[in-house]
PDB file of C-alpha atoms in Angstrom:
ATOM      1  CA  UNK Y 403     -65.712  42.592  -6.329  1.00  0.00           C
ATOM      2  CA  UNK Y 404     -64.313  39.124  -5.667  1.00  0.00           C
ATOM      3  CA  UNK Y 405     -66.618  36.176  -6.105  1.00  0.00           C
ATOM      4  CA  UNK Y 406     -68.142  34.807  -2.934  1.00  0.00           C
ATOM      5  CA  UNK Y 407     -66.465  31.702  -1.608  1.00  0.00           C
ATOM      6  CA  UNK Y 408     -68.600  28.575  -1.771  1.00  0.00           C
ATOM      7  CA  UNK Y 409     -70.079  27.500   1.534  1.00  0.00           C
ATOM      8  CA  UNK Y 410     -68.280  24.442   2.904  1.00  0.00           C
ATOM      9  CA  UNK Y 411     -69.786  22.442   5.718  1.00  0.00           C
ATOM     10  CA  UNK Y 412     -67.302  21.778   8.523  1.00  0.00           C
ATOM     11  CA  UNK Y 413     -66.098  18.206   8.731  1.00  0.00           C
ATOM     12  CA  UNK Y 414     -68.174  16.343  11.271  1.00  0.00           C
ATOM     13  CA  UNK Y 415     -66.188  14.125  13.614  1.00  0.00           C
ATOM     14  CA  UNK Y 416     -68.350  11.296  14.957  1.00  0.00           C
ATOM     15  CA  UNK Y 417     -69.079  11.548  18.656  1.00  0.00           C
ATOM     16  CA  UNK Y 418     -67.280   9.124  20.948  1.00  0.00           C
ATOM     17  CA  UNK Y 419     -70.627   7.974  22.345  1.00  0.00           C
ATOM     18  CA  UNK Y 420     -71.417   5.987  19.195  1.00  0.00           C
ATOM     19  CA  UNK Y 421     -69.959   3.230  17.030  1.00  0.00           C
ATOM     20  CA  UNK Y 422     -70.589   1.844  13.548  1.00  0.00           C
ATOM     21  CA  UNK Y 423     -72.077  -1.627  14.014  1.00  0.00           C
ATOM     22  CA  UNK Y 424     -72.158  -4.350  11.388  1.00  0.00           C
ATOM     23  CA  UNK Y 425     -74.209  -6.850  13.391  1.00  0.00           C
ATOM     24  CA  UNK Y 426     -75.331  -7.815  16.892  1.00  0.00           C
ATOM     25  CA  UNK Y 427     -76.241 -11.416  17.583  1.00  0.00           C
ATOM     26  CA  UNK Y 428     -76.378 -14.162  20.219  1.00  0.00           C
ATOM     27  CA  UNK Y 429     -74.469 -17.442  19.936  1.00  0.00           C
ATOM     28  CA  UNK Y 430     -71.968 -19.670  21.714  1.00  0.00           C
ATOM     29  CA  UNK Y 431     -68.452 -18.382  22.157  1.00  0.00           C
ATOM     30  CA  UNK Y 432     -66.386 -20.409  19.678  1.00  0.00           C
ATOM     31  CA  UNK Y 433     -62.845 -19.657  20.848  1.00  0.00           C
ATOM     32  CA  UNK Y 434     -60.649 -18.795  23.839  1.00  0.00           C
ATOM     33  CA  UNK Y 435     -61.005 -20.083  27.390  1.00  0.00           C
ATOM     34  CA  UNK Y 436     -64.639 -18.910  27.217  1.00  0.00           C
ATOM     35  CA  UNK Y 437     -65.446 -21.374  24.403  1.00  0.00           C
ATOM     36  CA  UNK Y 438     -68.812 -23.070  24.647  1.00  0.00           C
ATOM     37  CA  UNK Y 439     -70.421 -20.369  26.789  1.00  0.00           C
ATOM     38  CA  UNK Y 440     -73.451 -18.315  25.801  1.00  0.00           C
ATOM     39  CA  UNK Y 441     -72.258 -14.962  24.494  1.00  0.00           C
ATOM     40  CA  UNK Y 442     -73.596 -11.870  22.798  1.00  0.00           C
ATOM     41  CA  UNK Y 443     -71.534 -10.460  19.939  1.00  0.00           C
ATOM     42  CA  UNK Y 444     -71.191  -6.867  18.759  1.00  0.00           C
ATOM     43  CA  UNK Y 445     -69.321  -6.747  15.457  1.00  0.00           C
ATOM     44  CA  UNK Y 446     -68.021  -3.312  14.540  1.00  0.00           C
ATOM     45  CA  UNK Y 447     -67.272  -2.129  11.002  1.00  0.00           C
ATOM     46  CA  UNK Y 448     -63.817  -1.424   9.597  1.00  0.00           C
ATOM     47  CA  UNK Y 449     -60.334  -2.907   9.581  1.00  0.00           C
ATOM     48  CA  UNK Y 450     -56.921  -1.600   8.527  1.00  0.00           C
ATOM     49  CA  UNK Y 451     -55.541  -5.100   7.886  1.00  0.00           C
ATOM     50  CA  UNK Y 452     -56.212  -7.494   5.024  1.00  0.00           C
ATOM     51  CA  UNK Y 453     -55.242 -10.917   6.361  1.00  0.00           C
ATOM     52  CA  UNK Y 454     -55.203 -13.659   3.734  1.00  0.00           C
ATOM     53  CA  UNK Y 455     -57.370 -15.928   5.880  1.00  0.00           C
ATOM     54  CA  UNK Y 456     -59.861 -13.300   7.053  1.00  0.00           C
ATOM     55  CA  UNK Y 457     -63.324 -14.773   7.634  1.00  0.00           C
ATOM     56  CA  UNK Y 458     -65.107 -11.466   8.230  1.00  0.00           C
ATOM     57  CA  UNK Y 459     -64.376  -9.390   5.126  1.00  0.00           C
ATOM     58  CA  UNK Y 460     -68.056  -8.429   5.093  1.00  0.00           C
ATOM     59  CA  UNK Y 461     -67.272  -6.204   8.100  1.00  0.00           C
ATOM     60  CA  UNK Y 462     -64.788  -4.022   6.223  1.00  0.00           C
ATOM     61  CA  UNK Y 463     -67.526  -1.655   5.043  1.00  0.00           C
ATOM     62  CA  UNK Y 464     -71.114  -0.694   5.734  1.00  0.00           C
ATOM     63  CA  UNK Y 465     -72.903  -1.005   9.033  1.00  0.00           C
ATOM     64  CA  UNK Y 466     -75.079   1.382  11.021  1.00  0.00           C
ATOM     65  CA  UNK Y 467     -73.951   4.099  13.407  1.00  0.00           C
ATOM     66  CA  UNK Y 468     -75.540   3.483  16.793  1.00  0.00           C
ATOM     67  CA  UNK Y 469     -75.465   5.259  20.094  1.00  0.00           C
ATOM     68  CA  UNK Y 470     -73.565   3.262  22.693  1.00  0.00           C
ATOM     69  CA  UNK Y 471     -76.643   3.291  24.919  1.00  0.00           C
ATOM     70  CA  UNK Y 472     -78.661   1.584  22.166  1.00  0.00           C
ATOM     71  CA  UNK Y 473     -75.955  -1.060  21.682  1.00  0.00           C
ATOM     72  CA  UNK Y 474     -75.971  -1.760  25.423  1.00  0.00           C
ATOM     73  CA  UNK Y 475     -79.773  -2.048  25.390  1.00  0.00           C
ATOM     74  CA  UNK Y 476     -79.680  -4.608  22.575  1.00  0.00           C
ATOM     75  CA  UNK Y 477     -77.026  -6.644  24.378  1.00  0.00           C
ATOM     76  CA  UNK Y 478     -79.011  -6.635  27.630  1.00  0.00           C
ATOM     77  CA  UNK Y 479     -82.090  -7.790  25.727  1.00  0.00           C
ATOM     78  CA  UNK Y 480     -80.197 -10.951  24.766  1.00  0.00           C
ATOM     79  CA  UNK Y 481     -80.117 -11.977  28.454  1.00  0.00           C
ATOM     80  CA  UNK Y 482     -76.547 -13.262  28.405  1.00  0.00           C
ATOM     81  CA  UNK Y 483     -73.930 -12.583  31.108  1.00  0.00           C
ATOM     82  CA  UNK Y 484     -71.109 -11.997  28.610  1.00  0.00           C
ATOM     83  CA  UNK Y 485     -70.532 -10.077  25.405  1.00  0.00           C
ATOM     84  CA  UNK Y 486     -67.700  -9.913  22.912  1.00  0.00           C
ATOM     85  CA  UNK Y 487     -66.749  -6.821  20.934  1.00  0.00           C
ATOM     86  CA  UNK Y 488     -65.257  -7.910  17.620  1.00  0.00           C
ATOM     87  CA  UNK Y 489     -64.811  -6.742  14.032  1.00  0.00           C
ATOM     88  CA  UNK Y 490     -63.168  -5.952  11.762  1.00  0.00           C
ATOM     89  CA  UNK Y 491     -60.825  -4.201  14.144  1.00  0.00           C
ATOM     90  CA  UNK Y 492     -62.940  -2.651  16.893  1.00  0.00           C
ATOM     91  CA  UNK Y 493     -60.153  -0.497  18.352  1.00  0.00           C
ATOM     92  CA  UNK Y 494     -60.185   1.705  15.246  1.00  0.00           C
ATOM     93  CA  UNK Y 495     -63.376   3.333  16.549  1.00  0.00           C
ATOM     94  CA  UNK Y 496     -62.941   5.855  19.410  1.00  0.00           C
ATOM     95  CA  UNK Y 497     -66.439   5.084  20.667  1.00  0.00           C
ATOM     96  CA  UNK Y 498     -65.530   1.490  21.499  1.00  0.00           C
ATOM     97  CA  UNK Y 499     -63.738   2.524  24.697  1.00  0.00           C
ATOM     98  CA  UNK Y 500     -66.760   4.159  26.364  1.00  0.00           C
ATOM     99  CA  UNK Y 501     -68.884   1.307  24.975  1.00  0.00           C
ATOM    100  CA  UNK Y 502     -66.764  -1.237  26.829  1.00  0.00           C
ATOM    101  CA  UNK Y 503     -67.017   0.851  29.996  1.00  0.00           C
ATOM    102  CA  UNK Y 504     -70.801   1.019  29.630  1.00  0.00           C
ATOM    103  CA  UNK Y 505     -71.082  -2.757  29.204  1.00  0.00           C
ATOM    104  CA  UNK Y 506     -68.869  -3.361  32.235  1.00  0.00           C
ATOM    105  CA  UNK Y 507     -71.058  -0.986  34.249  1.00  0.00           C
ATOM    106  CA  UNK Y 508     -73.994  -3.320  33.574  1.00  0.00           C
ATOM    107  CA  UNK Y 509     -72.131  -6.159  35.296  1.00  0.00           C
ATOM    108  CA  UNK Y 510     -71.389  -8.019  32.069  1.00  0.00           C
ATOM    109  CA  UNK Y 511     -68.260 -10.025  31.363  1.00  0.00           C
ATOM    110  CA  UNK Y 512     -66.784  -8.153  28.391  1.00  0.00           C
ATOM    111  CA  UNK Y 513     -64.467  -9.781  25.865  1.00  0.00           C
ATOM    112  CA  UNK Y 514     -62.556  -7.922  23.151  1.00  0.00           C
ATOM    113  CA  UNK Y 515     -61.316  -9.665  19.984  1.00  0.00           C
ATOM    114  CA  UNK Y 516     -58.577  -7.523  18.461  1.00  0.00           C
ATOM    115  CA  UNK Y 517     -55.646  -7.899  16.110  1.00  0.00           C
ATOM    116  CA  UNK Y 518     -52.128  -7.708  17.483  1.00  0.00           C
ATOM    117  CA  UNK Y 519     -51.606  -4.554  15.435  1.00  0.00           C
ATOM    118  CA  UNK Y 520     -52.896  -2.029  17.999  1.00  0.00           C
ATOM    119  CA  UNK Y 521     -51.580  -1.575  21.517  1.00  0.00           C
ATOM    120  CA  UNK Y 522     -54.337  -2.460  23.997  1.00  0.00           C
ATOM    121  CA  UNK Y 523     -53.036  -0.318  26.851  1.00  0.00           C
ATOM    122  CA  UNK Y 524     -56.094   1.999  26.744  1.00  0.00           C
ATOM    123  CA  UNK Y 525     -58.616  -0.848  26.971  1.00  0.00           C
ATOM    124  CA  UNK Y 526     -60.312  -0.969  30.396  1.00  0.00           C
ATOM    125  CA  UNK Y 527     -58.353  -3.445  32.577  1.00  0.00           C
ATOM    126  CA  UNK Y 528     -61.505  -5.404  33.453  1.00  0.00           C
ATOM    127  CA  UNK Y 529     -62.063  -6.342  29.795  1.00  0.00           C
ATOM    128  CA  UNK Y 530     -60.860  -9.812  28.730  1.00  0.00           C
ATOM    129  CA  UNK Y 531     -58.633  -9.031  25.759  1.00  0.00           C
ATOM    130  CA  UNK Y 532     -58.066 -11.699  23.105  1.00  0.00           C
ATOM    131  CA  UNK Y 533     -55.159 -10.436  20.998  1.00  0.00           C
ATOM    132  CA  UNK Y 534     -54.606 -12.139  17.634  1.00  0.00           C
ATOM    133  CA  UNK Y 535     -50.894 -11.996  16.804  1.00  0.00           C
ATOM    134  CA  UNK Y 536     -50.566 -12.158  13.026  1.00  0.00           C
ATOM    135  CA  UNK Y 537     -48.496 -15.100  11.764  1.00  0.00           C
ATOM    136  CA  UNK Y 538     -46.515 -15.012   8.479  1.00  0.00           C
ATOM    137  CA  UNK Y 539     -49.241 -16.619   6.357  1.00  0.00           C
ATOM    138  CA  UNK Y 540     -51.606 -13.767   7.278  1.00  0.00           C
ATOM    139  CA  UNK Y 541     -49.572 -11.398   5.123  1.00  0.00           C
ATOM    140  CA  UNK Y 542     -49.709  -8.864   7.981  1.00  0.00           C
ATOM    141  CA  UNK Y 543     -47.021 -10.223  10.284  1.00  0.00           C
ATOM    142  CA  UNK Y 544     -45.005  -7.001  10.181  1.00  0.00           C
ATOM    143  CA  UNK Y 545     -47.983  -5.054  11.590  1.00  0.00           C
ATOM    144  CA  UNK Y 546     -47.842  -6.716  15.025  1.00  0.00           C
ATOM    145  CA  UNK Y 547     -47.377  -4.293  17.911  1.00  0.00           C
ATOM    146  CA  UNK Y 548     -45.073  -5.960  20.438  1.00  0.00           C
ATOM    147  CA  UNK Y 549     -45.987  -3.374  23.075  1.00  0.00           C
ATOM    148  CA  UNK Y 550     -48.941  -5.661  23.721  1.00  0.00           C
ATOM    149  CA  UNK Y 551     -46.585  -8.008  25.555  1.00  0.00           C
ATOM    150  CA  UNK Y 552     -46.488  -5.437  28.357  1.00  0.00           C
ATOM    151  CA  UNK Y 553     -50.044  -4.106  27.975  1.00  0.00           C
ATOM    152  CA  UNK Y 554     -51.892  -7.364  28.656  1.00  0.00           C
ATOM    153  CA  UNK Y 555     -52.851  -8.712  32.082  1.00  0.00           C
ATOM    154  CA  UNK Y 556     -53.906 -12.004  33.662  1.00  0.00           C
ATOM    155  CA  UNK Y 557     -57.444 -11.735  32.262  1.00  0.00           C
ATOM    156  CA  UNK Y 558     -56.112 -11.716  28.720  1.00  0.00           C
ATOM    157  CA  UNK Y 559     -55.190 -14.253  26.048  1.00  0.00           C
ATOM    158  CA  UNK Y 560     -52.831 -14.033  23.083  1.00  0.00           C
ATOM    159  CA  UNK Y 561     -53.940 -16.043  20.051  1.00  0.00           C
ATOM    160  CA  UNK Y 562     -51.815 -17.438  17.231  1.00  0.00           C
ATOM    161  CA  UNK Y 563     -53.682 -18.632  14.128  1.00  0.00           C
ATOM    162  CA  UNK Y 564     -51.483 -21.269  12.475  1.00  0.00           C
ATOM    163  CA  UNK Y 565     -51.742 -22.195   8.804  1.00  0.00           C
ATOM    164  CA  UNK Y 566     -48.393 -23.847   8.112  1.00  0.00           C
ATOM    165  CA  UNK Y 567     -45.227 -25.205   9.673  1.00  0.00           C
ATOM    166  CA  UNK Y 568     -43.646 -21.800   9.025  1.00  0.00           C
ATOM    167  CA  UNK Y 569     -46.356 -20.147  11.124  1.00  0.00           C
ATOM    168  CA  UNK Y 570     -45.828 -22.673  13.888  1.00  0.00           C
ATOM    169  CA  UNK Y 571     -42.047 -22.224  13.959  1.00  0.00           C
ATOM    170  CA  UNK Y 572     -42.460 -18.431  13.945  1.00  0.00           C
ATOM    171  CA  UNK Y 573     -44.898 -18.528  16.868  1.00  0.00           C
ATOM    172  CA  UNK Y 574     -42.733 -20.948  18.837  1.00  0.00           C
ATOM    173  CA  UNK Y 575     -39.662 -18.740  18.317  1.00  0.00           C
ATOM    174  CA  UNK Y 576     -41.603 -15.627  19.375  1.00  0.00           C
ATOM    175  CA  UNK Y 577     -42.765 -17.325  22.571  1.00  0.00           C
ATOM    176  CA  UNK Y 578     -39.186 -18.327  23.382  1.00  0.00           C
ATOM    177  CA  UNK Y 579     -37.491 -15.057  22.401  1.00  0.00           C
ATOM    178  CA  UNK Y 580     -39.897 -12.845  24.344  1.00  0.00           C
ATOM    179  CA  UNK Y 581     -40.424 -15.353  27.186  1.00  0.00           C
ATOM    180  CA  UNK Y 582     -44.159 -15.126  26.679  1.00  0.00           C
ATOM    181  CA  UNK Y 583     -44.805 -18.206  28.834  1.00  0.00           C
ATOM    182  CA  UNK Y 584     -43.684 -16.104  31.809  1.00  0.00           C
ATOM    183  CA  UNK Y 585     -46.203 -13.349  31.068  1.00  0.00           C
ATOM    184  CA  UNK Y 586     -49.474 -13.215  33.034  1.00  0.00           C
ATOM    185  CA  UNK Y 587     -51.692 -13.825  29.981  1.00  0.00           C
ATOM    186  CA  UNK Y 588     -52.558 -17.181  28.387  1.00  0.00           C
ATOM    187  CA  UNK Y 589     -51.354 -18.363  24.967  1.00  0.00           C
ATOM    188  CA  UNK Y 590     -53.726 -19.923  22.419  1.00  0.00           C
ATOM    189  CA  UNK Y 591     -52.936 -21.929  19.274  1.00  0.00           C
ATOM    190  CA  UNK Y 592     -55.523 -22.701  16.614  1.00  0.00           C
ATOM    191  CA  UNK Y 593     -55.482 -23.572  12.922  1.00  0.00           C
ATOM    192  CA  UNK Y 594     -56.668 -21.678   9.873  1.00  0.00           C
ATOM    193  CA  UNK Y 595     -59.825 -23.604   9.023  1.00  0.00           C
ATOM    194  CA  UNK Y 596     -59.299 -25.890   5.984  1.00  0.00           C
ATOM    195  CA  UNK Y 597     -55.619 -24.872   5.677  1.00  0.00           C
ATOM    196  CA  UNK Y 598     -53.953 -27.038   8.311  1.00  0.00           C
ATOM    197  CA  UNK Y 599     -55.393 -30.183   9.875  1.00  0.00           C
ATOM    198  CA  UNK Y 600     -55.859 -29.626  13.616  1.00  0.00           C
ATOM    199  CA  UNK Y 601     -54.214 -32.974  14.379  1.00  0.00           C
ATOM    200  CA  UNK Y 602     -50.931 -31.751  12.850  1.00  0.00           C
ATOM    201  CA  UNK Y 603     -50.878 -28.680  15.051  1.00  0.00           C
ATOM    202  CA  UNK Y 604     -51.813 -30.776  18.078  1.00  0.00           C
ATOM    203  CA  UNK Y 605     -48.966 -33.203  17.410  1.00  0.00           C
ATOM    204  CA  UNK Y 606     -46.396 -30.421  16.945  1.00  0.00           C
ATOM    205  CA  UNK Y 607     -47.564 -28.800  20.166  1.00  0.00           C
ATOM    206  CA  UNK Y 608     -47.284 -32.037  22.133  1.00  0.00           C
ATOM    207  CA  UNK Y 609     -43.895 -32.897  20.630  1.00  0.00           C
ATOM    208  CA  UNK Y 610     -42.439 -29.523  21.639  1.00  0.00           C
ATOM    209  CA  UNK Y 611     -44.351 -29.421  24.939  1.00  0.00           C
ATOM    210  CA  UNK Y 612     -45.418 -25.862  24.276  1.00  0.00           C
ATOM    211  CA  UNK Y 613     -47.132 -23.996  27.145  1.00  0.00           C
ATOM    212  CA  UNK Y 614     -50.191 -23.123  25.065  1.00  0.00           C
ATOM    213  CA  UNK Y 615     -53.882 -23.950  24.986  1.00  0.00           C
ATOM    214  CA  UNK Y 616     -54.781 -25.799  21.786  1.00  0.00           C
ATOM    215  CA  UNK Y 617     -58.207 -24.790  20.494  1.00  0.00           C
ATOM    216  CA  UNK Y 618     -60.566 -25.197  17.571  1.00  0.00           C
ATOM    217  CA  UNK Y 619     -62.940 -22.598  16.136  1.00  0.00           C
ATOM    218  CA  UNK Y 620     -65.942 -24.413  17.568  1.00  0.00           C
ATOM    219  CA  UNK Y 621     -68.545 -22.418  15.631  1.00  0.00           C
ATOM    220  CA  UNK Y 622     -67.052 -23.514  12.308  1.00  0.00           C
ATOM    221  CA  UNK Y 623     -67.647 -27.149  13.205  1.00  0.00           C
ATOM    222  CA  UNK Y 624     -71.135 -26.623  14.624  1.00  0.00           C
ATOM    223  CA  UNK Y 625     -72.413 -24.511  11.712  1.00  0.00           C
ATOM    224  CA  UNK Y 626     -71.436 -23.842   8.115  1.00  0.00           C
ATOM    225  CA  UNK Y 627     -67.931 -22.313   8.321  1.00  0.00           C
ATOM    226  CA  UNK Y 628     -69.101 -19.377   6.190  1.00  0.00           C
ATOM    227  CA  UNK Y 629     -72.293 -18.757   8.143  1.00  0.00           C
ATOM    228  CA  UNK Y 630     -72.860 -15.328   9.692  1.00  0.00           C
ATOM    229  CA  UNK Y 631     -74.521 -14.527  12.992  1.00  0.00           C
ATOM    230  CA  UNK Y 632     -73.181 -17.652  14.717  1.00  0.00           C
TER     231      UNK Y 632
END
């Protein structure tokens, strides 16, 4: 008589009504056209990229799985009119899409911080998408998904984090080649903190008269640049 097969539990696929959360906190928005405004933050766990200048490596692993309804409740308890979903890379989690819908249903202004490596076409149109196109010094430049050029709308912003003259020239060429200034979304330039002096980037931008919004990572000047929860 053949030996009985060992019992194997079926693989459990997480429900789409939950996400793995690294942290939820209240602060000022440090970047984008929303900079300086009170904002709640929901940082999700996990990322498929390993950018050289990443400032949130602590979000690669760990976290707590939470029902979307519980995440929404915590955000509402912060009493802020806007919230940003960030990571890691939040679009890796299927539950983030219904989470964004649930936050919008509460009348909140919802921002999404995402890499340029995933097409944002499935993100609810009412969400303000901030898409971080990876420059050469990130080490992940070849992961950019150029379909985002057609997936973004007038609520959205495309961010270029510049750490060198090579990054700047690459971003400038991309804007020209793909006529990004004619797209409905805004273009943002900022520096890698402590890698390129902001004045250099500002001067290059003025000299070339680029149609971009120059910005600083405000939170890194207000608090310790390595501080969490700000």
